Coordinates of C-alpha atoms in Angstrom, one line a residue:
Chain A
X1451 CA -101.6 -53.2 -16.4
X1452 CA -98.7 -51.0 -17.8
X1453 CA -98.4 -47.3 -18.0
X1454 CA -95.5 -45.4 -19.7
X1455 CA -95.6 -41.7 -18.8
X1456 CA -93.3 -39.3 -20.8
X1457 CA -90.4 -41.9 -21.3
X1458 CA -87.5 -40.7 -23.2
X1459 CA -84.3 -43.1 -23.7
X1460 CA -81.2 -41.8 -25.5
X1461 CA -77.9 -43.6 -25.8
X1462 CA -74.5 -42.2 -26.0
X1463 CA -72.1 -43.4 -29.0
X1464 CA -68.9 -42.6 -30.6
X1465 CA -71.1 -41.0 -33.1
X1466 CA -72.7 -38.8 -30.7
X1467 CA -76.2 -39.1 -28.9
X1468 CA -78.9 -41.2 -30.4
X1469 CA -82.6 -40.8 -29.4
X1470 CA -84.3 -44.1 -28.9
X1471 CA -87.7 -43.1 -27.5
X1472 CA -88.9 -39.5 -27.4
X1473 CA -91.7 -38.7 -24.6
X1474 CA -93.4 -41.9 -25.1
X1475 CA -96.7 -42.2 -23.2
X1476 CA -99.4 -44.9 -23.2
X1477 CA -101.1 -47.3 -21.1
X1478 CA -102.0 -51.0 -21.7
X1479 CA -105.0 -52.5 -19.8
X1480 CA -105.4 -55.8 -18.2
X1481 CA -106.4 -58.5 -21.1
X1482 CA -105.2 -56.5 -23.8
X1483 CA -103.4 -57.8 -27.1
X1484 CA -101.2 -54.8 -28.3
X1485 CA -99.3 -55.2 -31.4
X1486 CA -96.3 -52.7 -31.9
X1487 CA -95.1 -51.8 -35.4
X1488 CA -92.4 -49.8 -36.9
X1489 CA -89.7 -49.8 -39.1
X1490 CA -86.0 -50.9 -37.9
X1491 CA -84.5 -48.7 -35.5
X1492 CA -87.8 -46.9 -34.7
X1493 CA -87.3 -47.9 -30.8
X1494 CA -89.8 -50.7 -30.9
X1495 CA -87.2 -53.2 -28.7
X1496 CA -86.0 -50.3 -26.7
X1497 CA -89.6 -49.9 -25.5
X1498 CA -90.3 -53.4 -24.9
X1499 CA -87.2 -53.7 -22.8
X1500 CA -87.8 -50.6 -20.9
X1501 CA -91.3 -51.7 -20.2
X1502 CA -89.6 -55.0 -19.0
X1503 CA -87.5 -53.3 -16.4
X1504 CA -84.4 -54.0 -18.4
X1505 CA -83.6 -50.6 -19.7
X1506 CA -83.8 -47.6 -17.6
X1507 CA -85.3 -44.8 -19.4
X1508 CA -83.5 -41.5 -19.3
X1509 CA -86.5 -39.9 -18.2
X1510 CA -90.2 -40.6 -17.4
X1511 CA -91.6 -43.5 -15.6
X1512 CA -92.8 -47.0 -16.2
X1513 CA -95.4 -48.6 -14.0
X1514 CA -96.4 -52.3 -14.1
X1515 CA -99.2 -53.8 -12.2
X1516 CA -99.1 -50.4 -10.2
X1517 CA -95.5 -50.6 -9.4
X1518 CA -93.0 -47.8 -10.5
X1519 CA -90.4 -50.2 -12.1
X1520 CA -87.2 -47.9 -12.0
X1521 CA -88.2 -46.4 -8.5
X1522 CA -87.2 -49.8 -7.1
X1523 CA -83.6 -51.3 -6.4
X1524 CA -82.3 -53.7 -9.4
X1525 CA -83.1 -56.5 -7.2
X1526 CA -86.5 -55.7 -6.4
X1527 CA -87.0 -55.1 -9.9
X1528 CA -85.6 -58.6 -10.8
X1529 CA -88.3 -59.9 -8.6
X1530 CA -91.0 -58.0 -10.2
X1531 CA -89.5 -59.5 -13.5
X1532 CA -90.0 -62.8 -12.0
X1533 CA -93.2 -62.5 -10.9
X1534 CA -95.0 -60.3 -13.2
X1535 CA -93.5 -60.5 -16.6
X1536 CA -92.9 -63.4 -19.2
X1537 CA -90.2 -62.6 -22.2
X1538 CA -90.3 -64.0 -25.7
X1539 CA -87.4 -62.9 -27.8
X1540 CA -86.7 -63.2 -31.6
X1541 CA -83.1 -65.1 -31.1
X1542 CA -84.9 -67.5 -28.8
X1543 CA -82.4 -67.2 -25.9
X1544 CA -82.4 -70.8 -24.7
X1545 CA -79.9 -72.1 -22.3
X1546 CA -77.6 -74.1 -24.5
X1547 CA -76.7 -76.7 -22.0
X1548 CA -80.2 -77.4 -20.6
X1549 CA -82.7 -79.8 -22.2
X1550 CA -86.0 -78.3 -23.5
X1551 CA -87.9 -79.6 -20.3
X1552 CA -85.0 -77.9 -18.2
X1553 CA -85.2 -74.7 -20.2
X1554 CA -89.3 -74.3 -19.6
X1555 CA -88.2 -74.6 -15.9
X1556 CA -85.3 -72.1 -16.2
X1557 CA -86.9 -69.3 -14.5
X1558 CA -88.8 -71.3 -11.6
X1559 CA -87.6 -72.1 -8.2
X1560 CA -87.4 -75.8 -7.3
X1561 CA -90.7 -75.4 -5.2
X1562 CA -92.2 -73.5 -8.3
X1563 CA -91.2 -76.5 -10.7
X1564 CA -92.8 -79.1 -8.5
X1565 CA -96.1 -76.9 -8.2
X1566 CA -96.4 -76.4 -12.0
X1567 CA -95.3 -79.9 -13.0
X1568 CA -98.6 -80.8 -14.7
X1569 CA -98.7 -77.4 -16.6
X1570 CA -95.3 -78.0 -17.9
X1571 CA -96.2 -81.3 -19.3
X1572 CA -99.2 -79.9 -20.7
X1573 CA -97.3 -77.1 -22.5
X1574 CA -94.7 -79.5 -23.7
X1575 CA -97.5 -81.7 -25.2
X1576 CA -99.9 -78.7 -26.7
X1577 CA -96.5 -77.2 -28.2
X1578 CA -95.7 -80.5 -29.9
X1579 CA -92.4 -80.9 -27.9
X1580 CA -93.0 -84.2 -26.4
X1581 CA -90.5 -86.0 -28.4
X1582 CA -87.8 -83.4 -27.8
X1583 CA -88.1 -83.2 -24.0
X1584 CA -84.8 -84.4 -23.3
X1585 CA -83.1 -82.7 -26.2
X1586 CA -80.5 -79.8 -26.1
X1587 CA -81.4 -76.7 -28.0
X1588 CA -78.8 -76.9 -30.3
X1589 CA -80.5 -79.9 -32.3
X1590 CA -83.8 -78.2 -32.4
X1591 CA -85.2 -76.2 -35.4
X1592 CA -86.1 -72.7 -35.3
X1593 CA -89.8 -73.3 -34.8
X1594 CA -89.2 -75.7 -32.1
X1595 CA -86.8 -73.5 -30.1
X1596 CA -89.4 -70.6 -30.3
X1597 CA -92.1 -72.9 -29.0
X1598 CA -89.8 -73.9 -26.1
X1599 CA -89.3 -70.2 -25.2
X1600 CA -92.9 -69.6 -25.5
X1601 CA -93.7 -72.4 -23.1
X1602 CA -91.0 -70.8 -20.8
X1603 CA -92.8 -67.5 -21.0
X1604 CA -96.0 -69.1 -20.5
X1605 CA -95.4 -71.6 -17.8
X1606 CA -95.4 -69.0 -14.8
X1607 CA -98.8 -67.5 -16.0
X1608 CA -97.1 -64.0 -15.7
X1609 CA -99.8 -61.2 -15.8
X1610 CA -97.8 -59.7 -18.7
X1611 CA -95.9 -61.0 -21.8
X1612 CA -93.6 -59.0 -23.7
X1613 CA -92.6 -60.6 -27.1
X1614 CA -89.8 -59.0 -29.3
X1615 CA -90.3 -60.2 -33.0
X1616 CA -91.1 -63.5 -31.8
X1617 CA -91.6 -65.0 -35.3
X1618 CA -88.9 -63.2 -36.9
X1619 CA -87.1 -66.2 -37.4
X1620 CA -89.9 -68.5 -38.1
X1621 CA -91.7 -69.7 -41.1
X1622 CA -95.6 -68.8 -41.5
X1623 CA -96.8 -72.3 -39.9
X1624 CA -94.7 -71.8 -36.8
X1625 CA -95.5 -68.1 -36.6
X1626 CA -99.1 -68.9 -36.7
X1627 CA -98.8 -71.3 -33.9
X1628 CA -97.0 -68.7 -31.6
X1629 CA -99.5 -66.0 -32.0
X1630 CA -102.3 -68.6 -31.7
X1631 CA -100.9 -69.3 -28.2
X1632 CA -100.3 -65.8 -27.3
X1633 CA -103.9 -65.1 -28.4
X1634 CA -105.4 -67.9 -26.3
X1635 CA -103.2 -66.6 -23.3
X1636 CA -104.8 -63.1 -23.6
X1637 CA -108.1 -65.0 -23.6
X1638 CA -107.4 -66.5 -20.4
X1639 CA -106.7 -63.3 -18.8
X1640 CA -103.3 -62.2 -19.6
X1641 CA -102.1 -59.3 -21.1
X1642 CA -99.9 -59.4 -24.2
X1643 CA -97.5 -56.8 -25.9
X1644 CA -96.0 -57.9 -29.4
X1645 CA -93.5 -56.3 -31.3
X1646 CA -93.5 -57.3 -35.0
X1647 CA -93.1 -56.5 -38.3
X1648 CA -95.6 -59.2 -39.8
X1649 CA -99.2 -59.1 -40.1
X1650 CA -100.0 -62.3 -38.6
X1651 CA -100.5 -60.9 -35.1
X1652 CA -103.1 -58.3 -36.2
X1653 CA -105.9 -61.0 -36.1
X1654 CA -105.4 -61.4 -32.6
X1655 CA -104.7 -57.7 -31.5
X1656 CA -107.0 -55.5 -29.7
X1657 CA -104.9 -52.4 -30.5
X1658 CA -102.2 -51.8 -32.9
X1659 CA -99.6 -49.1 -32.3
X1660 CA -97.2 -47.6 -34.5
X1661 CA -93.7 -46.2 -33.6
X1662 CA -91.4 -44.0 -35.7
X1663 CA -88.2 -42.5 -34.9
X1664 CA -89.1 -43.0 -31.3
X1665 CA -92.4 -41.6 -31.4
X1666 CA -96.0 -42.9 -31.6
X1667 CA -97.4 -41.8 -35.0
X1668 CA -100.7 -43.6 -34.3
X1669 CA -102.9 -41.8 -31.4
X1670 CA -102.7 -44.0 -28.2
X1671 CA -105.8 -44.3 -26.4
X1672 CA -106.5 -42.1 -23.2
X1673 CA -105.8 -44.0 -20.1
X1674 CA -109.5 -44.9 -19.7
X1675 CA -109.6 -46.7 -23.1
X1676 CA -111.8 -49.6 -24.0
X1677 CA -109.5 -52.4 -24.2
X1678 CA -111.1 -53.8 -27.2
X1679 CA -111.1 -51.1 -29.5
X1680 CA -108.6 -51.1 -32.6
X1681 CA -107.0 -47.9 -33.8
X1682 CA -107.4 -47.8 -37.5
Chain B
X313 CA -83.6 -74.7 -10.8
X314 CA -80.6 -75.3 -8.6
X315 CA -77.4 -73.4 -9.1
X316 CA -75.4 -76.8 -8.6
X317 CA -77.2 -78.4 -11.4
X318 CA -76.7 -75.4 -13.7
X319 CA -73.1 -75.1 -13.0
X320 CA -72.3 -78.9 -13.5
X321 CA -74.4 -79.1 -16.9
X322 CA -72.6 -75.9 -17.8
X323 CA -69.4 -77.1 -17.1
X324 CA -70.1 -80.4 -19.2
X325 CA -71.3 -78.2 -21.9
X326 CA -68.3 -76.1 -22.0
X327 CA -66.0 -78.7 -21.6
X328 CA -62.7 -77.2 -23.2
X329 CA -62.9 -74.3 -20.9
X330 CA -63.8 -76.5 -17.9
X331 CA -61.0 -78.9 -18.5
X332 CA -58.2 -76.2 -19.3
X333 CA -59.3 -74.4 -16.0
X334 CA -59.5 -77.5 -14.1
X335 CA -56.0 -78.6 -15.4
X336 CA -54.7 -75.2 -14.6
X337 CA -55.5 -75.5 -11.1
X338 CA -54.6 -79.0 -10.7
X339 CA -51.0 -78.0 -12.0
X340 CA -50.8 -75.2 -9.6
X341 CA -51.7 -77.6 -6.9
X342 CA -49.4 -80.3 -7.9
X343 CA -46.4 -78.0 -8.2
X344 CA -47.1 -76.4 -4.6
X345 CA -47.5 -79.8 -3.2
X346 CA -44.2 -80.7 -4.8
X347 CA -42.6 -77.7 -3.5
X348 CA -43.7 -78.3 -0.1
X349 CA -42.9 -82.0 -0.1
X350 CA -39.4 -81.2 -1.3
X351 CA -38.8 -78.2 1.0
X352 CA -40.0 -79.9 4.0
X353 CA -38.0 -83.1 3.2
X354 CA -34.8 -80.7 3.1
X355 CA -35.5 -79.1 6.2
X356 CA -36.0 -82.6 7.9
X357 CA -32.9 -84.0 6.3
X358 CA -30.8 -81.1 7.2
X359 CA -32.0 -81.4 10.8
X360 CA -31.5 -85.0 10.9
X361 CA -27.8 -84.7 9.3
X362 CA -26.9 -81.9 11.7
X363 CA -28.4 -83.8 14.5
X364 CA -26.2 -86.6 13.6
X365 CA -23.1 -84.2 13.3
X366 CA -23.8 -83.1 16.5
X367 CA -24.7 -79.9 18.4
X368 CA -23.8 -76.4 17.2
X369 CA -24.2 -74.7 20.5
X370 CA -22.0 -74.9 24.0
X371 CA -23.5 -73.3 27.0
X372 CA -21.0 -73.2 29.5
X373 CA -20.5 -71.3 32.9
X374 CA -20.1 -67.3 32.5
X375 CA -17.1 -67.7 34.5
X376 CA -15.1 -69.9 32.2
X377 CA -11.8 -68.7 31.3
X378 CA -11.6 -69.1 27.4
X379 CA -8.1 -70.0 27.3
X380 CA -8.6 -72.9 29.6
X381 CA -11.8 -73.8 27.8
X382 CA -10.2 -74.1 24.3
X383 CA -6.9 -75.6 25.6
X384 CA -8.8 -78.5 27.5
X385 CA -11.9 -78.7 25.5
X386 CA -14.4 -78.2 28.5
X387 CA -14.8 -75.9 31.2
X388 CA -13.6 -76.3 34.7
X389 CA -16.2 -74.2 36.1
X390 CA -19.8 -75.8 36.7
X391 CA -23.5 -75.1 36.7
X392 CA -26.2 -76.5 38.9
X393 CA -27.8 -79.6 37.1
X394 CA -31.1 -77.9 37.2
X395 CA -30.0 -75.0 34.7
X396 CA -31.2 -77.4 31.9
X397 CA -34.6 -77.6 33.5
X398 CA -34.6 -73.7 34.0
X399 CA -33.5 -73.3 30.3
X400 CA -36.3 -75.6 29.1
X401 CA -38.8 -73.8 30.8
X402 CA -38.1 -70.4 29.2
X403 CA -40.7 -69.1 26.8
X404 CA -38.4 -68.4 24.1
X405 CA -36.2 -71.2 24.8
X406 CA -37.3 -73.7 22.0
X407 CA -37.6 -70.7 19.5
X408 CA -33.7 -70.4 19.7
X409 CA -32.1 -73.6 21.2
X410 CA -33.2 -77.6 21.0
X411 CA -32.1 -80.7 22.1
X412 CA -30.5 -79.6 25.4
X413 CA -28.2 -82.0 26.8
X414 CA -26.6 -81.6 30.0
X415 CA -23.0 -82.7 30.2
X416 CA -20.2 -83.2 32.9
X417 CA -16.6 -83.4 31.6
X418 CA -13.2 -83.6 33.4
X419 CA -9.8 -85.3 32.8
X420 CA -9.5 -88.2 34.9
X421 CA -6.6 -90.4 35.8
X422 CA -7.2 -94.1 34.6
X423 CA -4.6 -96.5 34.4
X424 CA -1.6 -94.3 34.7
X425 CA -3.1 -91.8 32.2
X426 CA -5.7 -89.3 32.0
X427 CA -9.0 -89.9 29.9
X428 CA -11.9 -87.3 29.1
X429 CA -14.7 -88.6 31.1
X430 CA -17.9 -87.2 29.9
X431 CA -21.2 -88.0 31.6
X432 CA -24.3 -87.4 29.3
X433 CA -27.6 -86.3 30.9
X434 CA -30.9 -86.9 29.3
X435 CA -31.8 -84.9 26.3
X436 CA -34.6 -82.2 26.7
X437 CA -36.1 -81.5 23.5
X438 CA -38.7 -78.9 22.3
X439 CA -42.7 -79.6 21.5
X440 CA -43.1 -81.9 18.9
X441 CA -39.3 -83.0 18.4
X442 CA -38.1 -86.6 19.0
X443 CA -35.9 -86.8 22.1
X444 CA -33.1 -88.3 20.2
X445 CA -29.8 -88.3 22.3
X446 CA -26.9 -85.9 21.1
X447 CA -24.4 -88.6 21.2
X448 CA -25.3 -91.7 23.5
X449 CA -28.0 -93.0 25.7
X450 CA -26.0 -94.5 28.4
X451 CA -27.6 -96.1 31.5
X452 CA -26.2 -95.9 35.0
X453 CA -23.4 -98.5 35.4
X454 CA -22.6 -98.7 31.9
X455 CA -19.9 -97.1 29.9
X456 CA -18.9 -96.4 26.2
X457 CA -15.2 -96.1 25.5
X458 CA -13.3 -94.6 22.8
X459 CA -11.5 -96.7 20.3
X460 CA -7.8 -95.4 21.2
X461 CA -8.7 -95.7 24.9
X462 CA -10.2 -99.1 24.7
X463 CA -6.8 -100.2 22.9
X464 CA -4.8 -98.7 25.9
X465 CA -6.9 -100.5 28.5
X466 CA -7.1 -103.6 26.4
X467 CA -10.9 -103.5 27.2
X468 CA -13.9 -104.8 25.3
X469 CA -17.6 -105.0 25.7
X470 CA -18.7 -106.7 28.9
X471 CA -15.5 -105.7 30.7
X472 CA -15.6 -103.8 34.0
X473 CA -13.7 -100.7 34.9
X474 CA -13.7 -99.3 38.3
X475 CA -13.4 -95.6 38.9
X476 CA -13.1 -94.2 42.4
X477 CA -14.9 -97.5 43.5
X478 CA -17.7 -97.1 41.1
X479 CA -17.9 -100.2 38.8
X480 CA -18.9 -99.5 35.2
X481 CA -19.6 -102.4 32.7
X482 CA -18.3 -101.4 29.4
X483 CA -21.4 -101.7 26.9
X484 CA -20.0 -100.5 23.7
X485 CA -16.4 -99.6 22.2
X486 CA -16.9 -96.9 19.7
X487 CA -15.4 -97.0 16.1
X488 CA -12.4 -94.8 15.6
X489 CA -13.6 -91.3 14.9
X490 CA -10.3 -89.1 14.5
X491 CA -11.6 -86.9 17.2
X492 CA -11.1 -86.7 21.0
X493 CA -14.0 -89.1 21.3
X494 CA -11.4 -92.0 20.6
X495 CA -9.7 -91.0 24.2
X496 CA -13.2 -90.5 25.8
X497 CA -15.1 -92.4 28.4
X498 CA -18.9 -92.2 28.2
X499 CA -20.9 -92.5 31.2
X500 CA -24.3 -91.5 32.5
X501 CA -24.3 -88.1 34.1
X502 CA -25.2 -89.5 37.7
X503 CA -22.2 -91.7 37.2
X504 CA -19.8 -89.1 36.2
X505 CA -20.9 -86.6 39.0
X506 CA -20.1 -89.5 41.5
X507 CA -16.9 -90.2 40.3
X508 CA -16.0 -86.7 39.9
X509 CA -17.4 -85.7 43.4
X510 CA -19.7 -83.1 41.7
X511 CA -23.2 -84.2 42.8
X512 CA -25.7 -82.1 41.4
X513 CA -23.3 -80.1 39.0
X514 CA -22.9 -79.9 35.2
X515 CA -20.2 -78.2 33.1
X516 CA -21.9 -77.7 30.1
X517 CA -25.3 -77.9 28.2
X518 CA -25.1 -78.7 24.5
X519 CA -27.6 -78.0 22.1
X520 CA -28.8 -77.1 18.2
X521 CA -29.6 -73.6 17.4
X522 CA -33.2 -73.3 16.0
X523 CA -32.5 -70.1 14.4
X524 CA -30.8 -71.1 11.1
X525 CA -29.4 -67.9 10.5
X526 CA -26.2 -67.3 8.8
X527 CA -23.4 -65.5 10.6
X528 CA -24.2 -62.1 8.9
X529 CA -27.6 -62.2 10.4
X530 CA -25.9 -62.4 13.9
X531 CA -27.6 -65.2 15.5
X532 CA -25.3 -65.1 18.5
X533 CA -26.9 -61.8 19.8
X534 CA -30.3 -63.4 19.8
X535 CA -29.0 -66.7 21.5
X536 CA -27.3 -64.6 24.0
X537 CA -30.4 -62.3 24.6
X538 CA -32.5 -65.4 25.1
X539 CA -29.8 -67.3 27.4
X540 CA -29.1 -63.8 29.3
X541 CA -32.8 -63.6 30.4
X542 CA -33.0 -67.4 31.7
X543 CA -29.5 -68.3 32.8
X544 CA -27.6 -65.2 33.5
X545 CA -24.9 -67.3 35.2
X546 CA -24.1 -69.0 31.7
X547 CA -22.8 -68.0 28.3
X548 CA -23.2 -69.6 24.7
X549 CA -20.6 -70.3 22.2
X550 CA -21.9 -71.5 18.6
X551 CA -19.8 -73.9 16.2
X552 CA -19.9 -71.6 13.3
X553 CA -19.1 -74.1 10.6
X554 CA -22.1 -76.5 11.5
X555 CA -24.5 -73.6 12.1
X556 CA -23.6 -72.0 8.8
X557 CA -24.0 -75.5 6.9
X558 CA -27.5 -75.9 8.2
X559 CA -28.3 -72.3 7.6
X560 CA -27.3 -72.2 4.2
X561 CA -29.2 -75.4 3.5
X562 CA -32.2 -74.2 4.8
X563 CA -31.9 -70.9 3.3
X564 CA -31.3 -72.5 0.0
X565 CA -34.7 -74.3 0.6
X566 CA -36.7 -71.1 1.5
X567 CA -35.2 -69.2 -1.4
X568 CA -36.5 -71.8 -3.8
X569 CA -40.0 -71.7 -2.2
X570 CA -40.1 -67.9 -2.1
X571 CA -39.3 -67.8 -5.7
X572 CA -41.5 -70.7 -7.0
X573 CA -44.5 -70.3 -5.0
X574 CA -45.5 -66.8 -5.8
X575 CA -44.9 -67.5 -9.5
X576 CA -46.9 -70.4 -9.6
X577 CA -49.9 -68.6 -7.8
X578 CA -49.4 -65.6 -10.2
X579 CA -49.5 -68.0 -13.3
X580 CA -52.5 -69.9 -11.8
X581 CA -54.5 -66.8 -11.1
X582 CA -53.7 -65.4 -14.6
X583 CA -54.7 -69.0 -16.1
X584 CA -57.9 -69.4 -14.4
X585 CA -58.8 -65.6 -14.6
X586 CA -58.5 -65.4 -18.4
X587 CA -60.4 -68.7 -18.7
X588 CA -63.5 -67.4 -16.6
X589 CA -63.3 -63.9 -18.5
X590 CA -63.7 -66.1 -22.0
X591 CA -66.4 -68.1 -20.1
X592 CA -68.4 -64.9 -19.3
X593 CA -67.9 -63.5 -22.8
X594 CA -69.2 -66.6 -24.4
X595 CA -72.2 -66.6 -22.1
X596 CA -73.3 -62.9 -22.7
X597 CA -76.5 -63.9 -24.5
X598 CA -77.4 -66.5 -21.4
X599 CA -76.7 -63.7 -19.0
X600 CA -79.2 -61.4 -20.7
X601 CA -81.8 -64.5 -20.3
X602 CA -81.2 -65.1 -16.7
X603 CA -81.8 -61.0 -16.3
X604 CA -85.1 -61.4 -18.3
X605 CA -86.1 -64.3 -16.2
X606 CA -85.7 -62.3 -12.8
X607 CA -82.0 -63.3 -11.6
X608 CA -80.3 -60.6 -9.3
X609 CA -76.6 -59.6 -9.4
X610 CA -76.0 -62.0 -6.4
X611 CA -77.4 -65.1 -8.3
X612 CA -75.5 -64.4 -11.6
X613 CA -72.2 -63.7 -9.4
X614 CA -72.9 -67.0 -7.7
X615 CA -73.2 -68.8 -11.0
X616 CA -69.6 -68.0 -11.8
X617 CA -68.0 -67.9 -8.5
X618 CA -69.7 -71.3 -7.8
X619 CA -68.3 -72.7 -10.9
X620 CA -65.0 -71.7 -10.0
X621 CA -65.4 -73.2 -6.5
X622 CA -66.5 -76.5 -8.2
X623 CA -63.3 -76.2 -10.6
X624 CA -61.2 -75.6 -7.3
X625 CA -62.3 -78.7 -5.7
X626 CA -61.7 -81.0 -8.6
X627 CA -58.3 -79.2 -9.4
X628 CA -57.2 -79.6 -6.0
X629 CA -58.2 -83.4 -5.7
X630 CA -56.5 -84.1 -8.9
X631 CA -53.4 -81.9 -8.1
X632 CA -52.8 -83.4 -4.6
X633 CA -52.7 -86.7 -5.9
X634 CA -50.5 -86.0 -9.0
X635 CA -48.2 -83.8 -6.8
X636 CA -47.7 -86.6 -4.2
X637 CA -47.0 -89.2 -6.8
X638 CA -44.7 -87.2 -8.6
X639 CA -42.9 -85.8 -5.7
X640 CA -42.6 -88.9 -3.8
X641 CA -41.4 -90.9 -7.0
X642 CA -39.2 -88.2 -8.8
X643 CA -38.4 -85.6 -6.1
X644 CA -34.9 -86.8 -5.0
X645 CA -34.1 -86.8 -8.6
X646 CA -34.4 -83.2 -9.2
X647 CA -33.8 -82.0 -5.4
X648 CA -31.1 -82.7 -2.9
X649 CA -33.3 -85.1 -0.6
X650 CA -33.2 -88.6 -0.1
X651 CA -36.2 -90.7 -0.5
X652 CA -36.3 -91.5 3.1
X653 CA -36.7 -87.9 3.9
X654 CA -40.2 -87.6 2.1
X655 CA -43.1 -88.0 3.9
X656 CA -47.0 -87.1 3.4
X657 CA -48.5 -84.5 5.8
X658 CA -52.2 -85.3 5.5
X659 CA -52.9 -81.8 6.7
X660 CA -51.3 -80.5 3.3
X661 CA -54.2 -82.4 1.4
X662 CA -56.6 -80.7 3.7
X663 CA -55.3 -77.4 3.3
X664 CA -55.1 -77.8 -0.5
X665 CA -58.8 -79.0 -0.9
X666 CA -59.9 -75.9 1.3
X667 CA -57.7 -73.2 -0.2
X668 CA -57.9 -74.0 -4.0
X669 CA -61.7 -73.4 -4.3
X670 CA -61.1 -70.1 -2.7
X671 CA -58.0 -69.3 -5.0
X672 CA -60.3 -70.2 -7.8
X673 CA -62.9 -68.0 -6.8
X674 CA -60.4 -65.0 -6.2
X675 CA -59.1 -65.6 -9.9
X676 CA -62.7 -65.8 -11.2
X677 CA -63.8 -62.7 -9.2
X678 CA -63.2 -60.0 -11.7
X679 CA -64.9 -62.1 -14.6
X680 CA -67.7 -62.6 -12.2
X681 CA -68.2 -58.9 -11.6
X682 CA -68.1 -58.2 -15.3
X683 CA -71.0 -60.8 -15.9
X684 CA -72.9 -59.0 -13.2
X685 CA -72.4 -55.6 -15.0
X686 CA -73.3 -57.0 -18.3
X687 CA -76.3 -54.9 -20.1
X688 CA -79.0 -57.6 -20.8
X689 CA -80.0 -55.0 -23.4
X690 CA -77.2 -55.4 -25.4
X691 CA -77.9 -59.0 -26.0
X692 CA -81.5 -59.5 -25.9
X693 CA -82.3 -56.9 -28.7
X694 CA -84.0 -58.3 -31.8
X695 CA -82.2 -57.7 -35.0

């Protein structure tokens, strides 16, 4: 599903060059639930955004569903993101002037919205958002906002979900709900990569990776690895 | 989700920015409408006043002796009557001359003394100009009599004058003017040609110049150049005082517009541009999200440029209404025009509604490009 080969990312700052990722290589098979852990500043978000086609690596390649992301034009890469990848962010990133229902539809074209009408209704019901359907994000709780963001990511049934600290601002009950839905999505055939500090995701994980100072400190599995094995 | 829906909902959400932008555009449009209204009215009024004052050009035969001309007030030479037609047919004529009036004028003995017999032909005006006579519109067989002449002849409207066997009914006795019109007998051109035995001839073409240039801009050279190509047998004299008065009035209006219009546009662009930039800055997290959802640069640019277009339409509509209302009601209090000279040009409204959205999009272009170039990774990172 996702292959990262010798990816390095450095940032130029006033204080000098900062290395975000150092020759990171790994592979995620379809249907895996991979948890990526590590201390703050270890490069977890950098890696996730690079995998999502939003942060060009300084060197190396990223392949999603067989496509070399950074060999594409920015427009083509945007189309791949729209079709292949769903995102869930720590800060929710809901559109403040759209209702819950409209936020869930935000990434869809009008035709897609019509086609997925039933799925949208089902997600709103499953995630306990029925009463909030016509509410603007400003009046939602943190848990409700993240459930809206989760519904937005899931509605298109993208092959790959990238979640960056999705429960960082949530209470344990809402955090458990988010991972429960992500776990179920993986069981339905989706591939999930979650960046998280917490342990709630580990029960759903097929693999746990740890990143420190831009490098994996846990061995990543060979390219032909069994998707169901766990790294101790 | 449609861009239009997103734009409208966003405008409602960031309503302060939207209102300030819209009001800025409306104010600019209103000011431009007022400027256009007043300067057009000033031009219109000047032309009316100058036309009422009379011609400021005299086109006479080239062979005219200047001493004879200025001593008697008319040329003793003649031109063929079709000179007017030939002049009117010239390609450059109505850029330089307008309201061409053929005239035949001579001193003529009447009741023991000479009178100024002036035959007036039909006015030839330029395209779009009203054919109002420079002077009077006199039918064949009729006459207008100057005040002093009428007193001397003891004549009044309805009376009959006979000149060389040709009977003319006095249609009007003119009010005292303090000029040589007081001793003129005005007839139609055919009557004058018959009485003076100069069939098909005229002594002069009177006109108004269209150039509206002051003396230091040497309008006479241009007038003579155009005339020389079409009527080489004629020459043109300009009544400087009238021409200068009109040129100064028009120049004043043009200078006002030349100063005010760019200033209004500059302030408008700056206002709308700054507010657009603030809007982009406030929506940086949203921009990151749209990128994550698969939006390309074109769609993001369209989001902001489309917003500017919507604001432009709203601003133009409001601005036209306010500008017309203020200009029509308060214009004469602040600018030297009379209320009667003010007139609404419907095409002005059309142009405003067409151009203002484009203007707003231009003002918002740089902020839109900033939005397009935003790095989504900067706003989407977790804490």
